[in-house]
Structure formats: structure tokens, C-alpha cells
Amino acid sequence: MGKLAGKTALVTGSSRGIGRATAQRLAREGAVVAVHYTADERAAAQTVADIEADGGRAFAVRAELGVPGDVETLFEALEAGLKDRTGTTTLDVLVNNAAIMGGVAPEEVTPELFDRLVAVNAKAPFFIVQRALTLIPDGGRIVNISSGLTRSANPQEVAYSMTKGAIEQLALHFAKHLGPRGITVNSVAPGITNNGSPVFDIPEVVAQMAQLSAFGRVGDPSDVADVVAFLASDDARWITGAFLDATGGTLLG
Ligand code: NDP
């Protein structure tokens, strides 16, 4: 029996990339997984289909994050989906994974881009946690996906990295707040991870990126998903408020 048998999970941004691998991994451990997305309905449906083909249970929920009403839209769909499949709205595992990047020089960051990064990457996860706490039972799990860029400089991503610094604060303070209920809250920081975007089809670029890791390769989404699955399991019950370096040794310098 899987380590998450009888549990439920929400993984934001799980139509693609690390979120998708995480949804698949949690489902393989037995959780009923809500696969959240905003634009790519086909990719979300494919993730659900792949989980089901693997013997797991999942459903898609659509909600654009970073816009007014986002959290309510998300939880309406989530609660309906959970109720349908489990008879309750209990949510055991929340993974805040959805995020957008900046990718522009510091001089080119506009107030609009900055606000958008904050809204999707920091504000939405805060209010998702706040709302999810009405559904998460004692012993639940919250995992927030940060980035190695909170510890390693990349000027093109200064605003994005500021939002990731903010999400790490979520773990620190909520961990203390929720400890008495046995709910753990942790941050996982990936390094460069092949999320299927076109840049990973260019061998010379991949070779360069691979040099950043101590292991000489770029990360696979499953490298991060496995860490999240560990934190979601009972095995990680004594870890809370932690920053887990899942950069493949990139931060070793
Ligand atoms: P992808 O860009 O591959 O996927 C992003 C996911 O988030 C998609 O499912 C997308 O939905 C969803 N999403 C994006 N914006 C919104 C929004 N406004 N509202 C709702 N959903 C949204 O992500 P990655 O796998 O690359 O990254 C996953 C996490 O890991 C992120 O937090 C990222 O910052 C972090 N990370 C990634 C690294 C990497 O190298 N890949 C390195 C370090 C950290 P849809 O498909 O519908 O567009």
C-alpha cells in the first residue's frame, strides 16, 4: 500500500513540469490528486489520464491565480471534486507549485511585471494556505516550491527570486503556527529542472546548465517530485519550517 493511501492532495500548476511529476508521484503513493492548471486544459487532462492509466485517482481543477477571486474559484472546484470522489472535502496535502518567472534585466522590470510576479508566486500561495486550513486536518502537509535562486544570484530573475524569498517565509511562520496541530510546512528549492520548455531541446544550452549541478546534469521533474512525496509522507513528520535544497548540488558553488 502506498504511503498516501486514503489521503487527498492539491498540487497547484500540475498540468506540466515539476507539478505534473509531483501529482503523478503523490497519486502513485495512493493519494487522490487535484491537478490544478489555468491555461493548458489538454495538458491537465493528459496528467489526469496518465495518473488513471497508472492505477491512480485524479481530477483537474481550473483557476487562474493572481487575479481577484482566484482562491475562491480554486476551492469551489477543489471542494466539489473532493466531495465527488471521497465524500468529504478533507485535504491532506497541499503543494504550492504554480509560479511564473520574470526573465528580464533588473532595469526592465516594470511595476506591472513586479505586481504580477508577487500576485501569482507569493500572494496566491499565502491565501491558498489560509483557505486550505479550513480543509486540512491535524497531521496535514504543506509544501511550497521555492527556488535555488533565493541562495544563488541571477540578476535576470531578481523580482522572481524576491517572490521565492517570500514563499520561504510562509514555511517559517506557518510551521510555528501549525506545529501544535502536527501540520508540517516546508520549502523545497529546485535547481534547473527540465520542465519540457523548448530551451531543454538545445543540447549546447543543456550542457552549460548541467555544469551548474554537482552531478553534471539538469534536474528531472521526478528528482523534485520525490522530495515533495517524502515531505508529504509520515516519514517526514519531524521536519517542519525547513528549506530543502533540491538543486542537485548547484548551491555548493
Ligand atoms: P512550468 O512553467 O512547467 O509549469 C507551470 C505550471 O503552473 C503550469 O501547470 C501552469 O498552468 C501553472 N501556472 C502558471 N501560472 C499560473 C497562474 N497564473 N494561475 C494558475 N496556474 C498557473 O513550471 P516548472 O515545472 O518549471 O516550475 C514549477 C515550480 O518550480 C515553480 O514554482 C518554479 O518557480 C519552481 N522552479 C522551477 C525551476 C525549473 O528549472 N523548472 C527551478 C527552480 C524553481 P498551465 O499549464 O495551465 O499554464
mmCIF file of C-alpha atoms and ligand atoms in Angstrom:
data_model
loop_
_atom_site.group_PDB
_atom_site.id
_atom_site.type_symbol
_atom_site.label_atom_id
_atom_site.label_comp_id
_atom_site.label_asym_id
_atom_site.label_seq_id
_atom_site.Cartn_x
_atom_site.Cartn_y
_atom_site.Cartn_z
ATOM 1 C CA MET A 1 0.000 0.000 0.000
ATOM 2 C CA GLY A 2 1.264 3.492 -0.860
ATOM 3 C CA LYS A 3 2.397 5.940 1.786
ATOM 4 C CA LEU A 4 -0.516 8.268 0.981
ATOM 5 C CA ALA A 5 -3.296 5.704 0.725
ATOM 6 C CA GLY A 6 -6.593 7.250 1.800
ATOM 7 C CA LYS A 7 -5.179 10.791 1.522
ATOM 8 C CA THR A 8 -6.005 13.671 -0.781
ATOM 9 C CA ALA A 9 -3.692 16.262 -2.341
ATOM 10 C CA LEU A 10 -3.803 19.504 -4.286
ATOM 11 C CA VAL A 11 -0.810 20.362 -6.466
ATOM 12 C CA THR A 12 -1.072 23.829 -7.985
ATOM 13 C CA GLY A 13 0.300 24.123 -11.516
ATOM 14 C CA SER A 14 0.380 20.391 -12.121
ATOM 15 C CA SER A 15 -0.536 20.298 -15.797
ATOM 16 C CA ARG A 16 3.159 20.439 -16.661
ATOM 17 C CA GLY A 17 6.715 20.242 -15.367
ATOM 18 C CA ILE A 18 7.566 19.677 -11.718
ATOM 19 C CA GLY A 19 3.927 19.980 -10.640
ATOM 20 C CA ARG A 20 2.869 17.271 -13.052
ATOM 21 C CA ALA A 21 5.593 14.894 -11.836
ATOM 22 C CA THR A 22 4.591 15.669 -8.260
ATOM 23 C CA ALA A 23 0.919 14.951 -8.930
ATOM 24 C CA GLN A 24 1.890 11.648 -10.556
ATOM 25 C CA ARG A 25 4.167 10.684 -7.673
ATOM 26 C CA LEU A 26 1.605 11.530 -4.963
ATOM 27 C CA ALA A 27 -1.045 9.570 -6.878
ATOM 28 C CA ARG A 28 1.321 6.597 -7.116
ATOM 29 C CA GLU A 29 1.542 6.725 -3.323
ATOM 30 C CA GLY A 30 -2.248 6.384 -3.199
ATOM 31 C CA ALA A 31 -3.472 9.974 -2.861
ATOM 32 C CA VAL A 32 -6.483 11.283 -4.768
ATOM 33 C CA VAL A 33 -4.887 14.268 -6.507
ATOM 34 C CA ALA A 34 -6.396 17.548 -7.697
ATOM 35 C CA VAL A 35 -4.444 18.572 -10.803
ATOM 36 C CA HIS A 36 -4.622 22.352 -10.950
ATOM 37 C CA TYR A 37 -3.930 24.436 -14.077
ATOM 38 C CA THR A 38 -5.056 27.629 -15.707
ATOM 39 C CA ALA A 39 -4.496 27.713 -19.480
ATOM 40 C CA ASP A 40 -3.387 24.316 -20.684
ATOM 41 C CA GLU A 41 -6.532 22.211 -20.339
ATOM 42 C CA ARG A 42 -5.191 19.465 -22.595
ATOM 43 C CA ALA A 43 -2.030 19.098 -20.555
ATOM 44 C CA ALA A 44 -4.066 18.904 -17.343
ATOM 45 C CA ALA A 45 -6.360 16.284 -18.876
ATOM 46 C CA GLN A 46 -3.300 14.324 -20.015
ATOM 47 C CA THR A 47 -1.852 14.402 -16.494
ATOM 48 C CA VAL A 48 -5.125 13.064 -15.103
ATOM 49 C CA ALA A 49 -5.294 10.392 -17.819
ATOM 50 C CA ASP A 50 -1.715 9.293 -17.156
ATOM 51 C CA ILE A 51 -2.400 9.023 -13.418
ATOM 52 C CA GLU A 52 -5.513 6.951 -14.083
ATOM 53 C CA ALA A 53 -3.660 4.721 -16.557
ATOM 54 C CA ASP A 54 -1.143 4.127 -13.774
ATOM 55 C CA GLY A 55 -3.968 2.970 -11.460
ATOM 56 C CA GLY A 56 -4.263 6.262 -9.551
ATOM 57 C CA ARG A 57 -7.075 8.722 -8.957
ATOM 58 C CA ALA A 58 -7.060 12.387 -10.003
ATOM 59 C CA PHE A 59 -9.206 15.211 -11.298
ATOM 60 C CA ALA A 60 -8.476 18.551 -12.938
ATOM 61 C CA VAL A 61 -9.334 21.930 -11.404
ATOM 62 C CA ARG A 62 -9.023 25.170 -13.324
ATOM 63 C CA ALA A 63 -8.334 28.528 -11.681
ATOM 64 C CA GLU A 64 -6.187 31.404 -12.800
ATOM 65 C CA LEU A 65 -4.044 32.535 -9.882
ATOM 66 C CA GLY A 66 -3.040 36.151 -9.391
ATOM 67 C CA VAL A 67 -6.434 37.624 -10.223
ATOM 68 C CA PRO A 68 -9.285 38.733 -7.936
ATOM 69 C CA GLY A 69 -11.363 35.788 -6.730
ATOM 70 C CA ASP A 70 -8.663 33.259 -7.674
ATOM 71 C CA VAL A 71 -8.625 31.369 -4.386
ATOM 72 C CA GLU A 72 -12.408 31.039 -4.182
ATOM 73 C CA THR A 73 -12.563 29.773 -7.781
ATOM 74 C CA LEU A 74 -9.887 27.211 -6.971
ATOM 75 C CA PHE A 75 -11.516 25.980 -3.766
ATOM 76 C CA GLU A 76 -15.001 25.776 -5.239
ATOM 77 C CA ALA A 77 -13.723 23.383 -7.886
ATOM 78 C CA LEU A 78 -11.467 21.586 -5.424
ATOM 79 C CA GLU A 79 -14.184 21.005 -2.847
ATOM 80 C CA ALA A 80 -16.633 19.766 -5.490
ATOM 81 C CA GLY A 81 -14.035 17.363 -6.893
ATOM 82 C CA LEU A 82 -13.034 16.049 -3.484
ATOM 83 C CA LYS A 83 -16.612 15.593 -2.352
ATOM 84 C CA ASP A 84 -17.419 13.727 -5.529
ATOM 85 C CA ARG A 85 -14.564 11.279 -5.115
ATOM 86 C CA THR A 86 -14.150 10.898 -1.372
ATOM 87 C CA GLY A 87 -17.428 12.058 0.124
ATOM 88 C CA THR A 88 -15.656 14.775 2.134
ATOM 89 C CA THR A 89 -13.670 17.955 1.467
ATOM 90 C CA THR A 90 -10.677 16.904 3.563
ATOM 91 C CA LEU A 91 -7.370 17.985 2.023
ATOM 92 C CA ASP A 92 -4.346 16.205 3.492
ATOM 93 C CA VAL A 93 -1.558 17.568 1.315
ATOM 94 C CA LEU A 94 -1.172 20.999 -0.288
ATOM 95 C CA VAL A 95 1.683 21.680 -2.707
ATOM 96 C CA ASN A 96 2.050 25.307 -3.772
ATOM 97 C CA ASN A 97 3.938 24.811 -7.029
ATOM 98 C CA ALA A 98 2.414 27.121 -9.681
ATOM 99 C CA ALA A 99 4.606 30.110 -10.462
ATOM 100 C CA ILE A 100 5.776 32.366 -13.263
ATOM 101 C CA MET A 101 9.274 33.677 -13.961
ATOM 102 C CA GLY A 102 10.483 37.161 -14.877
ATOM 103 C CA GLY A 103 13.374 36.702 -17.288
ATOM 104 C CA VAL A 104 14.278 40.369 -17.794
ATOM 105 C CA ALA A 105 17.186 42.554 -16.707
ATOM 106 C CA PRO A 106 16.644 44.435 -13.426
ATOM 107 C CA GLU A 107 16.395 47.714 -15.372
ATOM 108 C CA GLU A 108 13.474 46.315 -17.359
ATOM 109 C CA VAL A 109 11.281 45.102 -14.508
ATOM 110 C CA THR A 110 8.104 47.174 -14.719
ATOM 111 C CA PRO A 111 5.743 47.757 -11.794
ATOM 112 C CA GLU A 112 3.161 45.674 -13.684
ATOM 113 C CA LEU A 113 5.505 42.687 -14.080
ATOM 114 C CA PHE A 114 6.572 43.001 -10.443
ATOM 115 C CA ASP A 115 2.955 43.056 -9.243
ATOM 116 C CA ARG A 116 2.107 40.027 -11.386
ATOM 117 C CA LEU A 117 5.049 38.020 -10.042
ATOM 118 C CA VAL A 118 4.057 38.845 -6.481
ATOM 119 C CA ALA A 119 0.382 38.075 -7.135
ATOM 120 C CA VAL A 120 0.967 34.621 -8.642
ATOM 121 C CA ASN A 121 4.072 33.476 -6.758
ATOM 122 C CA ALA A 122 3.575 34.897 -3.271
ATOM 123 C CA LYS A 123 0.124 36.349 -2.634
ATOM 124 C CA ALA A 124 -1.828 33.427 -4.130
ATOM 125 C CA PRO A 125 0.104 30.774 -2.130
ATOM 126 C CA PHE A 126 -0.457 32.729 1.100
ATOM 127 C CA PHE A 127 -4.203 32.885 0.611
ATOM 128 C CA ILE A 128 -4.319 29.309 -0.672
ATOM 129 C CA VAL A 129 -2.710 28.187 2.589
ATOM 130 C CA GLN A 130 -5.088 30.356 4.599
ATOM 131 C CA ARG A 131 -8.121 28.917 2.785
ATOM 132 C CA ALA A 132 -6.792 25.347 2.735
ATOM 133 C CA LEU A 133 -6.509 25.367 6.513
ATOM 134 C CA THR A 134 -10.291 25.086 6.665
ATOM 135 C CA LEU A 135 -9.885 21.664 4.975
ATOM 136 C CA ILE A 136 -6.531 20.363 6.228
ATOM 137 C CA PRO A 137 -6.792 18.004 9.207
ATOM 138 C CA ASP A 138 -4.285 17.648 12.048
ATOM 139 C CA GLY A 139 -1.183 15.916 10.677
ATOM 140 C CA GLY A 140 -1.601 17.516 7.241
ATOM 141 C CA ARG A 141 1.214 18.617 4.975
ATOM 142 C CA ILE A 142 2.032 21.866 3.186
ATOM 143 C CA VAL A 143 4.950 22.060 0.753
ATOM 144 C CA ASN A 144 5.877 25.267 -1.045
ATOM 145 C CA ILE A 145 8.112 25.162 -4.105
ATOM 146 C CA SER A 146 10.793 27.812 -3.875
ATOM 147 C CA SER A 147 13.976 28.051 -5.954
ATOM 148 C CA GLY A 148 17.732 27.786 -5.580
ATOM 149 C CA LEU A 149 17.724 31.412 -6.712
ATOM 150 C CA THR A 150 16.996 32.513 -3.143
ATOM 151 C CA ARG A 151 20.603 31.443 -2.435
ATOM 152 C CA SER A 152 22.379 31.990 -5.785
ATOM 153 C CA ALA A 153 22.311 35.233 -7.795
ATOM 154 C CA ASN A 154 20.738 35.625 -11.233
ATOM 155 C CA PRO A 155 20.056 39.322 -11.966
ATOM 156 C CA GLN A 156 17.555 38.407 -14.714
ATOM 157 C CA GLU A 157 15.341 36.924 -12.011
ATOM 158 C CA VAL A 158 15.673 39.425 -9.182
ATOM 159 C CA ALA A 159 11.933 40.076 -8.878
ATOM 160 C CA TYR A 160 11.035 36.381 -9.245
ATOM 161 C CA SER A 161 13.600 35.482 -6.577
ATOM 162 C CA MET A 162 12.131 38.076 -4.229
ATOM 163 C CA THR A 163 8.788 36.262 -4.513
ATOM 164 C CA LYS A 164 10.513 32.956 -3.775
ATOM 165 C CA GLY A 165 12.090 34.516 -0.696
ATOM 166 C CA ALA A 166 8.578 35.468 0.341
ATOM 167 C CA ILE A 167 7.244 31.942 -0.081
ATOM 168 C CA GLU A 168 10.046 30.621 2.121
ATOM 169 C CA GLN A 169 8.759 32.907 4.882
ATOM 170 C CA LEU A 170 5.416 31.124 4.564
ATOM 171 C CA ALA A 171 7.086 27.926 5.712
ATOM 172 C CA LEU A 172 8.931 29.510 8.629
ATOM 173 C CA HIS A 173 5.997 31.266 10.248
ATOM 174 C CA PHE A 174 3.163 28.884 9.388
ATOM 175 C CA ALA A 175 5.284 25.963 10.612
ATOM 176 C CA LYS A 176 5.369 27.506 14.079
ATOM 177 C CA HIS A 177 1.686 28.376 13.915
ATOM 178 C CA LEU A 178 0.590 24.892 12.832
ATOM 179 C CA GLY A 179 3.036 22.765 14.808
ATOM 180 C CA PRO A 180 0.545 22.158 17.637
ATOM 181 C CA ARG A 181 -1.745 20.527 15.068
ATOM 182 C CA GLY A 182 1.014 18.298 13.671
ATOM 183 C CA ILE A 183 0.792 20.063 10.314
ATOM 184 C CA THR A 184 4.212 20.492 8.701
ATOM 185 C CA VAL A 185 5.117 23.346 6.336
ATOM 186 C CA ASN A 186 8.318 23.165 4.314
ATOM 187 C CA SER A 187 10.038 24.740 1.305
ATOM 188 C CA VAL A 188 11.628 22.739 -1.496
ATOM 189 C CA ALA A 189 14.091 24.571 -3.729
ATOM 190 C CA PRO A 190 14.703 23.063 -7.177
ATOM 191 C CA GLY A 191 17.671 23.957 -9.350
ATOM 192 C CA ILE A 192 17.459 23.992 -13.125
ATOM 193 C CA THR A 193 14.901 21.306 -13.934
ATOM 194 C CA ASN A 194 13.778 20.137 -17.367
ATOM 195 C CA ASN A 195 10.166 21.252 -17.451
ATOM 196 C CA GLY A 196 9.784 20.463 -21.143
ATOM 197 C CA SER A 197 10.202 24.049 -22.294
ATOM 198 C CA PRO A 198 11.964 24.475 -25.685
ATOM 199 C CA VAL A 199 15.292 25.530 -24.174
ATOM 200 C CA PHE A 200 15.779 21.947 -22.996
ATOM 201 C CA ASP A 201 15.831 20.840 -26.653
ATOM 202 C CA ILE A 202 19.072 22.763 -27.300
ATOM 203 C CA PRO A 203 21.941 20.398 -26.382
ATOM 204 C CA GLU A 204 24.608 23.117 -26.002
ATOM 205 C CA VAL A 205 22.440 25.093 -23.590
ATOM 206 C CA VAL A 206 21.541 21.974 -21.605
ATOM 207 C CA ALA A 207 25.249 21.069 -21.403
ATOM 208 C CA GLN A 208 26.006 24.513 -19.967
ATOM 209 C CA MET A 209 23.158 24.321 -17.457
ATOM 210 C CA ALA A 210 24.237 20.796 -16.454
ATOM 211 C CA GLN A 211 27.608 22.160 -15.313
ATOM 212 C CA LEU A 212 25.867 24.082 -12.544
ATOM 213 C CA SER A 213 24.879 20.878 -10.764
ATOM 214 C CA ALA A 214 27.359 18.804 -8.745
ATOM 215 C CA PHE A 215 26.010 15.806 -10.647
ATOM 216 C CA GLY A 216 26.694 17.267 -14.095
ATOM 217 C CA ARG A 217 23.124 17.117 -15.372
ATOM 218 C CA VAL A 218 19.966 19.195 -15.261
ATOM 219 C CA GLY A 219 17.242 18.060 -12.910
ATOM 220 C CA ASP A 220 14.385 15.837 -13.957
ATOM 221 C CA PRO A 221 10.954 16.790 -12.559
ATOM 222 C CA SER A 222 10.904 13.448 -10.748
ATOM 223 C CA ASP A 223 14.038 14.500 -8.807
ATOM 224 C CA VAL A 224 11.959 17.212 -7.145
ATOM 225 C CA ALA A 225 8.698 15.241 -7.013
ATOM 226 C CA ASP A 226 10.377 12.518 -4.956
ATOM 227 C CA VAL A 227 11.468 15.086 -2.365
ATOM 228 C CA VAL A 228 7.952 16.501 -2.158
ATOM 229 C CA ALA A 229 6.496 12.993 -1.788
ATOM 230 C CA PHE A 230 8.857 12.347 1.125
ATOM 231 C CA LEU A 231 7.772 15.573 2.850
ATOM 232 C CA ALA A 232 4.138 14.645 2.242
ATOM 233 C CA SER A 233 4.575 11.270 3.905
ATOM 234 C CA ASP A 234 4.533 10.307 7.567
ATOM 235 C CA ASP A 235 8.292 9.658 7.307
ATOM 236 C CA ALA A 236 8.807 13.451 7.351
ATOM 237 C CA ARG A 237 6.639 14.115 10.415
ATOM 238 C CA TRP A 238 9.584 15.586 12.366
ATOM 239 C CA ILE A 239 10.583 18.107 9.660
ATOM 240 C CA THR A 240 8.891 21.481 9.613
ATOM 241 C CA GLY A 241 9.825 25.028 8.671
ATOM 242 C CA ALA A 242 12.725 23.612 6.673
ATOM 243 C CA PHE A 243 14.399 24.674 3.431
ATOM 244 C CA LEU A 244 15.213 21.582 1.396
ATOM 245 C CA ASP A 245 17.898 22.104 -1.206
ATOM 246 C CA ALA A 246 16.745 20.067 -4.213
ATOM 247 C CA THR A 247 19.141 21.727 -6.644
ATOM 248 C CA GLY A 248 21.340 18.705 -7.339
ATOM 249 C CA GLY A 249 24.202 20.377 -5.527
ATOM 250 C CA THR A 250 24.031 23.620 -7.506
ATOM 251 C CA LEU A 251 24.268 25.654 -4.319
ATOM 252 C CA LEU A 252 27.602 24.043 -3.432
ATOM 253 C CA GLY A 253 29.156 26.581 -5.825
HETATM 254 P P1 NDP B 1 6.068 25.151 -15.606
HETATM 255 O O1 NDP B 1 6.280 26.517 -16.159
HETATM 256 O O2 NDP B 1 6.496 23.972 -16.394
HETATM 257 O O3 NDP B 1 4.534 24.961 -15.212
HETATM 258 C C1 NDP B 1 3.890 25.971 -14.508
HETATM 259 C C2 NDP B 1 2.575 25.448 -14.001
HETATM 260 O O4 NDP B 1 1.949 26.494 -13.245
HETATM 261 C C3 NDP B 1 1.617 25.074 -15.102
HETATM 262 O O5 NDP B 1 0.837 23.993 -14.660
HETATM 263 C C4 NDP B 1 0.761 26.325 -15.264
HETATM 264 O O6 NDP B 1 -0.557 26.069 -15.732
HETATM 265 C C5 NDP B 1 0.700 26.819 -13.829
HETATM 266 N N1 NDP B 1 0.516 28.264 -13.768
HETATM 267 C C6 NDP B 1 1.374 29.223 -14.186
HETATM 268 N N2 NDP B 1 0.842 30.444 -13.974
HETATM 269 C C7 NDP B 1 -0.372 30.248 -13.407
HETATM 270 C C8 NDP B 1 -1.410 31.115 -12.983
HETATM 271 N N3 NDP B 1 -1.328 32.443 -13.073
HETATM 272 N N4 NDP B 1 -2.527 30.565 -12.459
HETATM 273 C C9 NDP B 1 -2.646 29.220 -12.354
HETATM 274 N N5 NDP B 1 -1.696 28.349 -12.758
HETATM 275 C C10 NDP B 1 -0.580 28.853 -13.275
HETATM 276 O O7 NDP B 1 6.749 25.145 -14.144
HETATM 277 P P2 NDP B 1 8.066 24.404 -13.615
HETATM 278 O O8 NDP B 1 7.802 22.959 -13.529
HETATM 279 O O9 NDP B 1 9.256 24.903 -14.347
HETATM 280 O O10 NDP B 1 8.180 25.022 -12.141
HETATM 281 C C11 NDP B 1 7.408 24.541 -11.070
HETATM 282 C C12 NDP B 1 7.841 25.247 -9.813
HETATM 283 O O11 NDP B 1 9.241 25.040 -9.594
HETATM 284 C C13 NDP B 1 7.645 26.771 -9.844
HETATM 285 O O12 NDP B 1 7.298 27.217 -8.561
HETATM 286 C C14 NDP B 1 9.023 27.284 -10.223
HETATM 287 O O13 NDP B 1 9.234 28.605 -9.781
HETATM 288 C C15 NDP B 1 9.899 26.294 -9.481
HETATM 289 N N6 NDP B 1 11.242 26.163 -10.031
HETATM 290 C C16 NDP B 1 11.428 25.654 -11.278
HETATM 291 C C17 NDP B 1 12.697 25.519 -11.788
HETATM 292 C C18 NDP B 1 12.956 24.936 -13.143
HETATM 293 O O14 NDP B 1 14.118 24.947 -13.578
HETATM 294 N N7 NDP B 1 11.968 24.405 -13.840
HETATM 295 C C19 NDP B 1 13.874 25.944 -11.000
HETATM 296 C C20 NDP B 1 13.550 26.450 -9.697
HETATM 297 C C21 NDP B 1 12.283 26.556 -9.242
HETATM 298 P P3 NDP B 1 -0.915 25.961 -17.321
HETATM 299 O O15 NDP B 1 -0.299 24.688 -17.799
HETATM 300 O O16 NDP B 1 -2.360 25.937 -17.395
HETATM 301 O O17 NDP B 1 -0.276 27.142 -17.964
#
